[in-house]
Short mmCIF file of C-alpha atoms in Angstrom, two decimals:
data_model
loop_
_atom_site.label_atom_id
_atom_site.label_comp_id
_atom_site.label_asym_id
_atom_site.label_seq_id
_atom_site.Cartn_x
_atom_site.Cartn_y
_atom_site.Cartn_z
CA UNK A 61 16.57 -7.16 5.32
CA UNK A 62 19.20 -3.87 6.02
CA UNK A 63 18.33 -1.63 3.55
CA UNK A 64 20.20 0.92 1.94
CA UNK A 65 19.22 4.68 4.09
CA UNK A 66 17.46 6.56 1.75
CA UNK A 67 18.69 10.38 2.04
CA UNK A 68 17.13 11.42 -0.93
CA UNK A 69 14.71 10.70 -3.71
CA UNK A 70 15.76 11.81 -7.34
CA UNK A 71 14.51 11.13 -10.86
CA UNK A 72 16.68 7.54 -10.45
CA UNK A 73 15.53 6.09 -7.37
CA UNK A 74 12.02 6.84 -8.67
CA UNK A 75 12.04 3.49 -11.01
CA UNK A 76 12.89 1.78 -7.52
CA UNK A 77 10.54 2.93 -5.66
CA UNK A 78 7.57 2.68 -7.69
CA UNK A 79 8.26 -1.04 -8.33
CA UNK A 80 9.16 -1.87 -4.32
CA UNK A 81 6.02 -0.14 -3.32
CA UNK A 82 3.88 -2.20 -5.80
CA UNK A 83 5.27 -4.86 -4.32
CA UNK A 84 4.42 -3.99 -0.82
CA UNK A 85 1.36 -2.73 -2.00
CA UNK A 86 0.55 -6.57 -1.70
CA UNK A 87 -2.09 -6.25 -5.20
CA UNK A 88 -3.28 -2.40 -4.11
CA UNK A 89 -2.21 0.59 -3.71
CA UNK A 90 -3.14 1.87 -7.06
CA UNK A 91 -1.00 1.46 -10.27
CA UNK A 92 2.83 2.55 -10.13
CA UNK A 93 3.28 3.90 -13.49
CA UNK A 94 1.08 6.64 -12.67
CA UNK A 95 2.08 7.84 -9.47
CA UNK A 96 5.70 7.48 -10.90
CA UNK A 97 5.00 9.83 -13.74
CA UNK A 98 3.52 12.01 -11.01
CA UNK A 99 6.91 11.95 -9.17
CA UNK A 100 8.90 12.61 -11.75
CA UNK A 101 7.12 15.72 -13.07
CA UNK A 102 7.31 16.87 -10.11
CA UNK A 103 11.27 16.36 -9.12
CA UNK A 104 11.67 17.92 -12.76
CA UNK A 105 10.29 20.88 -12.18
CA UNK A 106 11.60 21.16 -8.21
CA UNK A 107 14.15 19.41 -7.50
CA UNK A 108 15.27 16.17 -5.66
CA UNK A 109 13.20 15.08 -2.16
CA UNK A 110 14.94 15.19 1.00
CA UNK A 111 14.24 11.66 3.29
CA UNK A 112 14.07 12.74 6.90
CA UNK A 113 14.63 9.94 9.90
CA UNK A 114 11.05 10.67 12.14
CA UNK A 115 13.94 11.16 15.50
CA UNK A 116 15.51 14.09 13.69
CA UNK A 117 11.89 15.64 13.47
CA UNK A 118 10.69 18.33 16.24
CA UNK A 119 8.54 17.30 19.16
CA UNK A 120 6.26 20.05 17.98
CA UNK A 121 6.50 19.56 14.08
CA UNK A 122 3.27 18.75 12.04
CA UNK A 123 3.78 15.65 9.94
CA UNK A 124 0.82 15.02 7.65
CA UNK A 125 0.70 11.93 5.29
CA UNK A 126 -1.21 12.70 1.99
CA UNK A 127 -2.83 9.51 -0.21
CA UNK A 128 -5.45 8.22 -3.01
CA UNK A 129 -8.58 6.83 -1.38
CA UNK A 130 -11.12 4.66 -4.00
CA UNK A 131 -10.83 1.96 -6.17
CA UNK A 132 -7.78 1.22 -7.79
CA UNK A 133 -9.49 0.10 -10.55
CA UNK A 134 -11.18 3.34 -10.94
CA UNK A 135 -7.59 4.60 -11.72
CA UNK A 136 -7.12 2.79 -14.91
CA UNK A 137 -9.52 5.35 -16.58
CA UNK A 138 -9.91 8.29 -14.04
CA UNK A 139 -6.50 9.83 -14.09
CA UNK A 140 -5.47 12.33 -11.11
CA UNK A 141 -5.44 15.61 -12.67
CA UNK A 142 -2.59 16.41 -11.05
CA UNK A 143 -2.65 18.98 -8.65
CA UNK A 144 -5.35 17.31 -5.75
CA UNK A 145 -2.74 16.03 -3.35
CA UNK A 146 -1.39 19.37 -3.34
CA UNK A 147 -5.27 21.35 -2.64
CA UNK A 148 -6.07 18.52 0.19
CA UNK A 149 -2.94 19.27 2.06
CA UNK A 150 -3.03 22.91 1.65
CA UNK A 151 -6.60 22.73 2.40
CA UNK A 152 -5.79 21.09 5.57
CA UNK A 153 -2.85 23.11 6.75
CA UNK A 154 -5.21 26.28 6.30
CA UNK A 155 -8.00 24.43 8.48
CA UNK A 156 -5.45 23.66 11.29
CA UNK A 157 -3.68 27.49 10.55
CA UNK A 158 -0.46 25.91 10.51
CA UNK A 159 2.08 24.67 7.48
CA UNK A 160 3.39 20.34 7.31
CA UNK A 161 7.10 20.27 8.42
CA UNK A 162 7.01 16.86 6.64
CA UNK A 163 4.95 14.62 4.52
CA UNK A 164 4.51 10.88 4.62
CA UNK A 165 3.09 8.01 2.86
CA UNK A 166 0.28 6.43 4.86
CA UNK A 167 0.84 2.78 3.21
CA UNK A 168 3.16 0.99 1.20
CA UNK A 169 1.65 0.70 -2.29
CA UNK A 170 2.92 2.17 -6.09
CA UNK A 171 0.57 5.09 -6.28
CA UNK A 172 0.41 6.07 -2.18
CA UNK A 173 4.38 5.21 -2.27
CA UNK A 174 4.76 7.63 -5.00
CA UNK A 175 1.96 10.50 -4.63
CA UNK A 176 3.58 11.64 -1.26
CA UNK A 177 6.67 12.19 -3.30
CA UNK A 178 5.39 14.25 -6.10
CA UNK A 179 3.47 16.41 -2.82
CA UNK A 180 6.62 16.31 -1.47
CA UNK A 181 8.60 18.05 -4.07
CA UNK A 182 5.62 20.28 -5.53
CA UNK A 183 5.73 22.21 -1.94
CA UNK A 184 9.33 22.04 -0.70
CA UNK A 185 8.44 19.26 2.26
CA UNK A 186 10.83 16.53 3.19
CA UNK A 187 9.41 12.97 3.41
CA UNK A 188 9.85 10.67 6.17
CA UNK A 189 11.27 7.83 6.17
CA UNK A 190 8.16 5.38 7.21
CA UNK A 191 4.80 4.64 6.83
CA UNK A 192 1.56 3.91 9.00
CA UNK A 193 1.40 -0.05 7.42
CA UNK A 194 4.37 -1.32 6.31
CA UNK A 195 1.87 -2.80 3.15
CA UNK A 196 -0.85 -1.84 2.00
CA UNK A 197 -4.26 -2.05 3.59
CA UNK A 198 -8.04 -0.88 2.34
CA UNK A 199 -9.59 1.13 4.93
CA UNK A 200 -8.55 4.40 6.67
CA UNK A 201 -8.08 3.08 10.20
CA UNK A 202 -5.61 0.30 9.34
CA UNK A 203 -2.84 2.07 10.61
CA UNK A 204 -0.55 1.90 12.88
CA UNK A 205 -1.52 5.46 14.11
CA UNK A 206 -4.92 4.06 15.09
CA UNK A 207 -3.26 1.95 17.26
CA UNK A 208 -1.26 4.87 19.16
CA UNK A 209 -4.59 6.98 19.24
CA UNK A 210 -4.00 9.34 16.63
CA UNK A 211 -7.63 9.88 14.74
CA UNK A 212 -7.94 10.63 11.26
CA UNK A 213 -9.40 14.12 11.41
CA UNK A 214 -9.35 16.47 10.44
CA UNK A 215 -9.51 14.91 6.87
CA UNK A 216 -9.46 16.96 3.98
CA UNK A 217 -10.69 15.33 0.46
CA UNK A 218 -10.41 16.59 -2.73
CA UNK A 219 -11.27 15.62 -6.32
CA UNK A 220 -10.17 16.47 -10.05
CA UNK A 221 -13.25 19.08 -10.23
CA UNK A 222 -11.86 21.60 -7.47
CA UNK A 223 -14.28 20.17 -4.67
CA UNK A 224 -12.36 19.68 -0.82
CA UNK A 225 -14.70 19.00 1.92
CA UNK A 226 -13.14 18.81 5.50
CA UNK A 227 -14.81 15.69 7.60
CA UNK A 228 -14.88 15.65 11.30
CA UNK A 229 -15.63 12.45 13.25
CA UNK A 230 -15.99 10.63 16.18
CA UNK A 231 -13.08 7.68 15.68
CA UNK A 232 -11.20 6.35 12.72
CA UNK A 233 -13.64 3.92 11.60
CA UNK A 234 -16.57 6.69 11.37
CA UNK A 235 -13.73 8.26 9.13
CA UNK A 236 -13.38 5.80 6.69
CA UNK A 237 -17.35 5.00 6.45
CA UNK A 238 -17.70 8.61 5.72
CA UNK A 239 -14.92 9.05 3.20
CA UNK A 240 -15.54 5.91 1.57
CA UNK A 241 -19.24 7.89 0.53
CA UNK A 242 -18.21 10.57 -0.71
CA UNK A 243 -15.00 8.97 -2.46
CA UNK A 244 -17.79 7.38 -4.28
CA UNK A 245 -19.28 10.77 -5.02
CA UNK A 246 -16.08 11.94 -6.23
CA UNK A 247 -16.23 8.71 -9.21
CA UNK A 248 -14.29 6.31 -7.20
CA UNK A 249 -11.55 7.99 -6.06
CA UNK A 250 -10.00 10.93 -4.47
CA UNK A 251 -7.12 12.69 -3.16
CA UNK A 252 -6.93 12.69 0.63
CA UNK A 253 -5.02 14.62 3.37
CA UNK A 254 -5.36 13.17 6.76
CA UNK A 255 -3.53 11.94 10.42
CA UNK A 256 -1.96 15.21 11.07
CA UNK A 257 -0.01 14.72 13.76
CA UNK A 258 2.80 15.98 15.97
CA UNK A 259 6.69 15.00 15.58
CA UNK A 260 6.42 13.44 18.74
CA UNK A 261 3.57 11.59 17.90
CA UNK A 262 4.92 10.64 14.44
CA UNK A 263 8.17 9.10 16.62
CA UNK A 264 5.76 6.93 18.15
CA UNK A 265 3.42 5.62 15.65
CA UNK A 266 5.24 5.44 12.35
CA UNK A 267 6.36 2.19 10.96
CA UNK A 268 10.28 2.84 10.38
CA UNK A 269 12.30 3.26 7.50
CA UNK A 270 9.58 2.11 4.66
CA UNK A 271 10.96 4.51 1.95
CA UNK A 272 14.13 2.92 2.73
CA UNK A 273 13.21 -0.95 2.51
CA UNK A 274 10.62 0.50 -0.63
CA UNK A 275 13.42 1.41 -2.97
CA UNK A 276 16.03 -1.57 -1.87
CA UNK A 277 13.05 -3.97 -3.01
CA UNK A 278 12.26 -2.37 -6.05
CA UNK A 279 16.64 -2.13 -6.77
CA UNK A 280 16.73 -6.03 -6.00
CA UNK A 281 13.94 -7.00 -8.52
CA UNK A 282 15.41 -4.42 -11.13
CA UNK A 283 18.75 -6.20 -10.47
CA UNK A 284 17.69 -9.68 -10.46
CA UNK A 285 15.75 -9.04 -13.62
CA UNK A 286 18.88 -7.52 -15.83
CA UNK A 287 20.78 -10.81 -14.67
CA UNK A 288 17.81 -12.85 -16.08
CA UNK A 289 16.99 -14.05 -12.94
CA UNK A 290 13.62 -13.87 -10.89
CA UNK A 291 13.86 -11.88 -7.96
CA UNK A 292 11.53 -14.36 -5.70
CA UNK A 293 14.68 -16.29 -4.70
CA UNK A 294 16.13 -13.35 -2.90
CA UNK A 295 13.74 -11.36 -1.88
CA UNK A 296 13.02 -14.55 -0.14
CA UNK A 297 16.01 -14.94 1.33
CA UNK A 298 16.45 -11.03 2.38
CA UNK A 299 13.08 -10.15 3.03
CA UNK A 300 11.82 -13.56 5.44
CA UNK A 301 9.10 -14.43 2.64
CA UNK A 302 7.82 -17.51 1.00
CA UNK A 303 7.08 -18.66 -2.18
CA UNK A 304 3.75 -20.22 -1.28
CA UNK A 305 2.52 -21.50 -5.48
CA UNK A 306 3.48 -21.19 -8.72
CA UNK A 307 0.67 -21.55 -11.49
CA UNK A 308 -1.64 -20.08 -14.47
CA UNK A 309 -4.54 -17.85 -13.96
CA UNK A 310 -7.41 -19.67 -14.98
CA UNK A 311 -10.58 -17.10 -13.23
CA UNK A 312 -11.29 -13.69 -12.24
CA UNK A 313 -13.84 -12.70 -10.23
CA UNK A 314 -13.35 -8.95 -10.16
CA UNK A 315 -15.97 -5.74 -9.04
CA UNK A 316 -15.69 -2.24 -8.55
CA UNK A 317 -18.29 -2.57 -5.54
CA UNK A 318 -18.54 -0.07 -2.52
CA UNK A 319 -15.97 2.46 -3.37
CA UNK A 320 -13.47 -0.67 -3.60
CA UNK A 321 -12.06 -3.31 -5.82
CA UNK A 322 -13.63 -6.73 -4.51
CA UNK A 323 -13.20 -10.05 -5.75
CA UNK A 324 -11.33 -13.60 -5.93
CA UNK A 325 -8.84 -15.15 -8.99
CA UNK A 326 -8.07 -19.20 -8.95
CA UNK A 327 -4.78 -20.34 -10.03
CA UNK A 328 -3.83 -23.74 -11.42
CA UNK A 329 -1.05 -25.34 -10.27
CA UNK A 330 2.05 -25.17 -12.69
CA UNK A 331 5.37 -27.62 -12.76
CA UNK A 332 5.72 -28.86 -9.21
CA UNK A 333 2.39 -27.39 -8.12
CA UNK A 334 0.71 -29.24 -11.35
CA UNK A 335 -2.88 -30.90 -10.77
CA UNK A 336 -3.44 -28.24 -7.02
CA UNK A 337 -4.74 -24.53 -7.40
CA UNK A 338 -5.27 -22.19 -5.08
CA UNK A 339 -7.55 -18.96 -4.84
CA UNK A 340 -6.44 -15.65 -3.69
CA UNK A 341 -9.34 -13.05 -2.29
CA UNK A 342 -8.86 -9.76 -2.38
CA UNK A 343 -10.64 -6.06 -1.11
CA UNK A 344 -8.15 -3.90 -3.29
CA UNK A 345 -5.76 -6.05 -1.42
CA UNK A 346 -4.86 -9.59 -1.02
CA UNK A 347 -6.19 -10.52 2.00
CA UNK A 348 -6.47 -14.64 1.89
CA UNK A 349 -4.70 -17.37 0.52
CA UNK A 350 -6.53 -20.91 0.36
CA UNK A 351 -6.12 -24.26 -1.29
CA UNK A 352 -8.96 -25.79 -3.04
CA UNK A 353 -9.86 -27.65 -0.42
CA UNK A 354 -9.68 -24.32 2.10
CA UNK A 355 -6.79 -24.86 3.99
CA UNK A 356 -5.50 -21.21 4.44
CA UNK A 357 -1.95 -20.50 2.73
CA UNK A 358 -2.00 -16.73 4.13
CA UNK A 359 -4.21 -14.53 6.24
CA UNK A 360 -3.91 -10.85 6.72
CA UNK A 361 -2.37 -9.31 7.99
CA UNK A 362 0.42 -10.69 6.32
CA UNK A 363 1.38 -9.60 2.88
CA UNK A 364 0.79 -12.01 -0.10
CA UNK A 365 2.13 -10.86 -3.19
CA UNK A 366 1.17 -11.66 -6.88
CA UNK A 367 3.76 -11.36 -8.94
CA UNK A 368 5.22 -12.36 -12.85
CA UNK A 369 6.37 -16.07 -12.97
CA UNK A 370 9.19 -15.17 -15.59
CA UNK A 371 10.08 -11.74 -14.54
CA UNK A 372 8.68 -11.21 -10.94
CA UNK A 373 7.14 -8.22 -11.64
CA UNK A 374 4.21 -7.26 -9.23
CA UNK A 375 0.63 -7.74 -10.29
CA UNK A 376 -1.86 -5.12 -8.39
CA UNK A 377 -5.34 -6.54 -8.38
CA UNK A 378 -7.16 -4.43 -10.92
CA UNK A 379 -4.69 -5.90 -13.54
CA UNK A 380 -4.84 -9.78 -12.86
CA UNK A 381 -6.27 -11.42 -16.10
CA UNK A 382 -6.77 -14.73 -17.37
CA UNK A 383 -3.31 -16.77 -18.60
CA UNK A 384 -1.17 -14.76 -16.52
CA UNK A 385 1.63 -17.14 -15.01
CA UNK A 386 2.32 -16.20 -11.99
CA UNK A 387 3.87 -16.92 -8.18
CA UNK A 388 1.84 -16.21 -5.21
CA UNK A 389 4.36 -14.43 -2.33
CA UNK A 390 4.18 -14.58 1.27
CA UNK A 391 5.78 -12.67 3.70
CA UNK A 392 5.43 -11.63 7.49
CA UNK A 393 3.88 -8.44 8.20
CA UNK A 394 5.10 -6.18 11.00
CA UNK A 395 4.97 -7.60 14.34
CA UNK A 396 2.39 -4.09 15.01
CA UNK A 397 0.33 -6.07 13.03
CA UNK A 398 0.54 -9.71 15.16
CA UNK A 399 -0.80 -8.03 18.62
CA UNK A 400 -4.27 -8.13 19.90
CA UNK A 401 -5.07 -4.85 18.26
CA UNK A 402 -3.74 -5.07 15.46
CA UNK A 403 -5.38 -8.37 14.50
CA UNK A 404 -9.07 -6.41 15.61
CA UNK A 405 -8.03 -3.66 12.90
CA UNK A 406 -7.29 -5.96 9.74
CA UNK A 407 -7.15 -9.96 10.71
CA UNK A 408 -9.70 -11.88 8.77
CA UNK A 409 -12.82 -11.63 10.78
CA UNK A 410 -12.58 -8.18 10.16
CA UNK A 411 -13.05 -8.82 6.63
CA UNK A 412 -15.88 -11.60 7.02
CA UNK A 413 -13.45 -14.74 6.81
CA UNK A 414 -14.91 -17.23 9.38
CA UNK A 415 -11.49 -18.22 10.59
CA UNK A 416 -8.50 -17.05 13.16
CA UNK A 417 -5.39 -15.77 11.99
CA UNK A 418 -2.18 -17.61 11.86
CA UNK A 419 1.21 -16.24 11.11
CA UNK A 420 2.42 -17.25 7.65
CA UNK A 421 5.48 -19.04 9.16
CA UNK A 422 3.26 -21.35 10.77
CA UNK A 423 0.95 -22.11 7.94
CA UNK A 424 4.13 -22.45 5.71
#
């Protein structure tokens, strides 16, 4: 898909973005509506974002992305308060004695598509035009940035009480075990700023022009829905994906376990699909697609997307419930994600799934 260059992000392209990032949060992420309202305070009160290509960034800049870590479904009742994105990056720049030239969004999701942008405009930063997943992922170290040797820390996190600790570690992974404790000492989630790295690193590492494909996804659907139509045809057609099921929602399987959102839903097979269901497992994200009798449908790291029979709207994790009608979405991650490495970082053994990955194209 070509999408439209994203120069900058105002009060309209916020309705865009916070639905294309849900749907490339592929069921995480964290809830739109809330890191939209975020946004929008925050271009209000400041002024419109400025979207910066990574090339037109010094060698020497420092380009810090700035995210929620938890649960999303801690999110539902534990609202941000508003202003700890702001203390973990300002907490950070003071540790390193030097101010961000730019801020990023470390994944594709609706709240960490979104809470960059309200950073972004509450302290006068530009935002790049990329991301370190091109989706969404659940731990720390599955990004791209891992895979060009950029660690984590310094890592500043900070909470709705005033508390910002700064971590320190060895690798990435050692990052996100540590985080991951004290996110759950924080109630679930917290406000993290993290990956600070140079422009010329940033060149290297950063998936390209997410913001960009993020708000001509959540156009299309916004689009396809005032026609009455459902956006799964072409977002099929524009983005490469596949509509892999179509069915009802019959069970939900859902925990707030570990400082994430675990679990599994089963779906019953609707109009052509009638009398097959399939089962979608998820650790804040989708991560496996299987048939009832366990022939895989999709396998991170590919995205699979849950989203509104009727009205293709995307469905995060935390709010899946029984009777929902629903299509289950595939599409091909980035091909950072198909090499050696990147199958280590997030393929399904990672995740305890006794099988090999296969691309979605050849499952499909």
């Amino acid at each position: 898909m070509s999408a439209d260059i994203l120069k900058k992000i105002d009060l309209e392209d916020m309705k865009n973005i916070a639905l294309g990032g849900a749907f490339l949060g592929t069921g995480g992420g964290g809830d739109p509506y809330i890191g939209r309202l975020m946004a929008e305070q925050a271009i209000r009160a400041n002024g419109p974002v400025d979207v910066v290509d990574v090339d037109s960034l010094a060698d020497d800049a420092l380009v810090i992305p700035v995210a929620m870590m938890g649960a999303p479904t801690v999110m539902l009742e534990k609202l941000p308060r508003g202003d700890e994105a702001n203390n973990a990056l300002k907490s950070l720049e003071d540790y390193l004695g030097k101010k961000a030239d730019a801020i990023f969004c470390i994944e594709a999701g609706g709240l960490n598509s979104t809470i960059p942008i309200a950073v972004a405009a509450g302290v006068g930063l530009p935002i790049v035009d990329g991301d370190g997943m091109g989706r969404a992922f659940p731990e720390l170290q599955m990004v791209s940035m891992t895979m060009h040797d950029i660690t984590a820390c310094p890592m500043v996190m900070a909470d709705e009480k005033g508390n910002s600790l700064v971590l320190n570690t060895v690798d990435n992974l050692s990052t996100e075990k540590f985080a991951r404790v004290i996110t759950i000492e924080m109630g679930g989630a917290g406000l993290i700023a993290l990956y600070p790295m140079t422009g010329a690193q940033a060149k290297k590492a950063i998936l390209r022009g997410s913001m960009s494909l993020i708000n001509s996804i959540g156009r299309i659907i916004h689009e396809e829905q005032a026609a009455n139509r459902n956006p799964v045809h072409k977002l099929s057609k524009d983005l490469n994906g596949v509509s892999l099921f179509e069915g009802r929602v019959m069970d939900v399987d859902r925990r707030t376990e570990g400082g994430f959102a675990r679990g599994s839903c089963t779906i019953e097979g609707l109009g052509s699909y009638d009398g097959e269901s399939i089962s979608l497992e998820f650790q804040n994200e989708f991560l496996l697609a299987k048939t009832a009798d366990g022939k895989p449908k999709a396998i991170t790291p590919d995205l699979i997307c849950l989203l509104d029979l009727e009205t293709g709207q995307p469905i995060t994790t935390e709010q899946i419930r029984y009777g929902f009608r629903v299509i289950v979405f595939g599409l091909p991650c980035d091909p950072q994600w198909r090499t050696d490495h990147g199958i280590e970082l997030a393929g399904p053994r990672y995740f305890g799934y006794d099988l090999d990955y296969q691309k979605l194209e050849a499952l499909n």
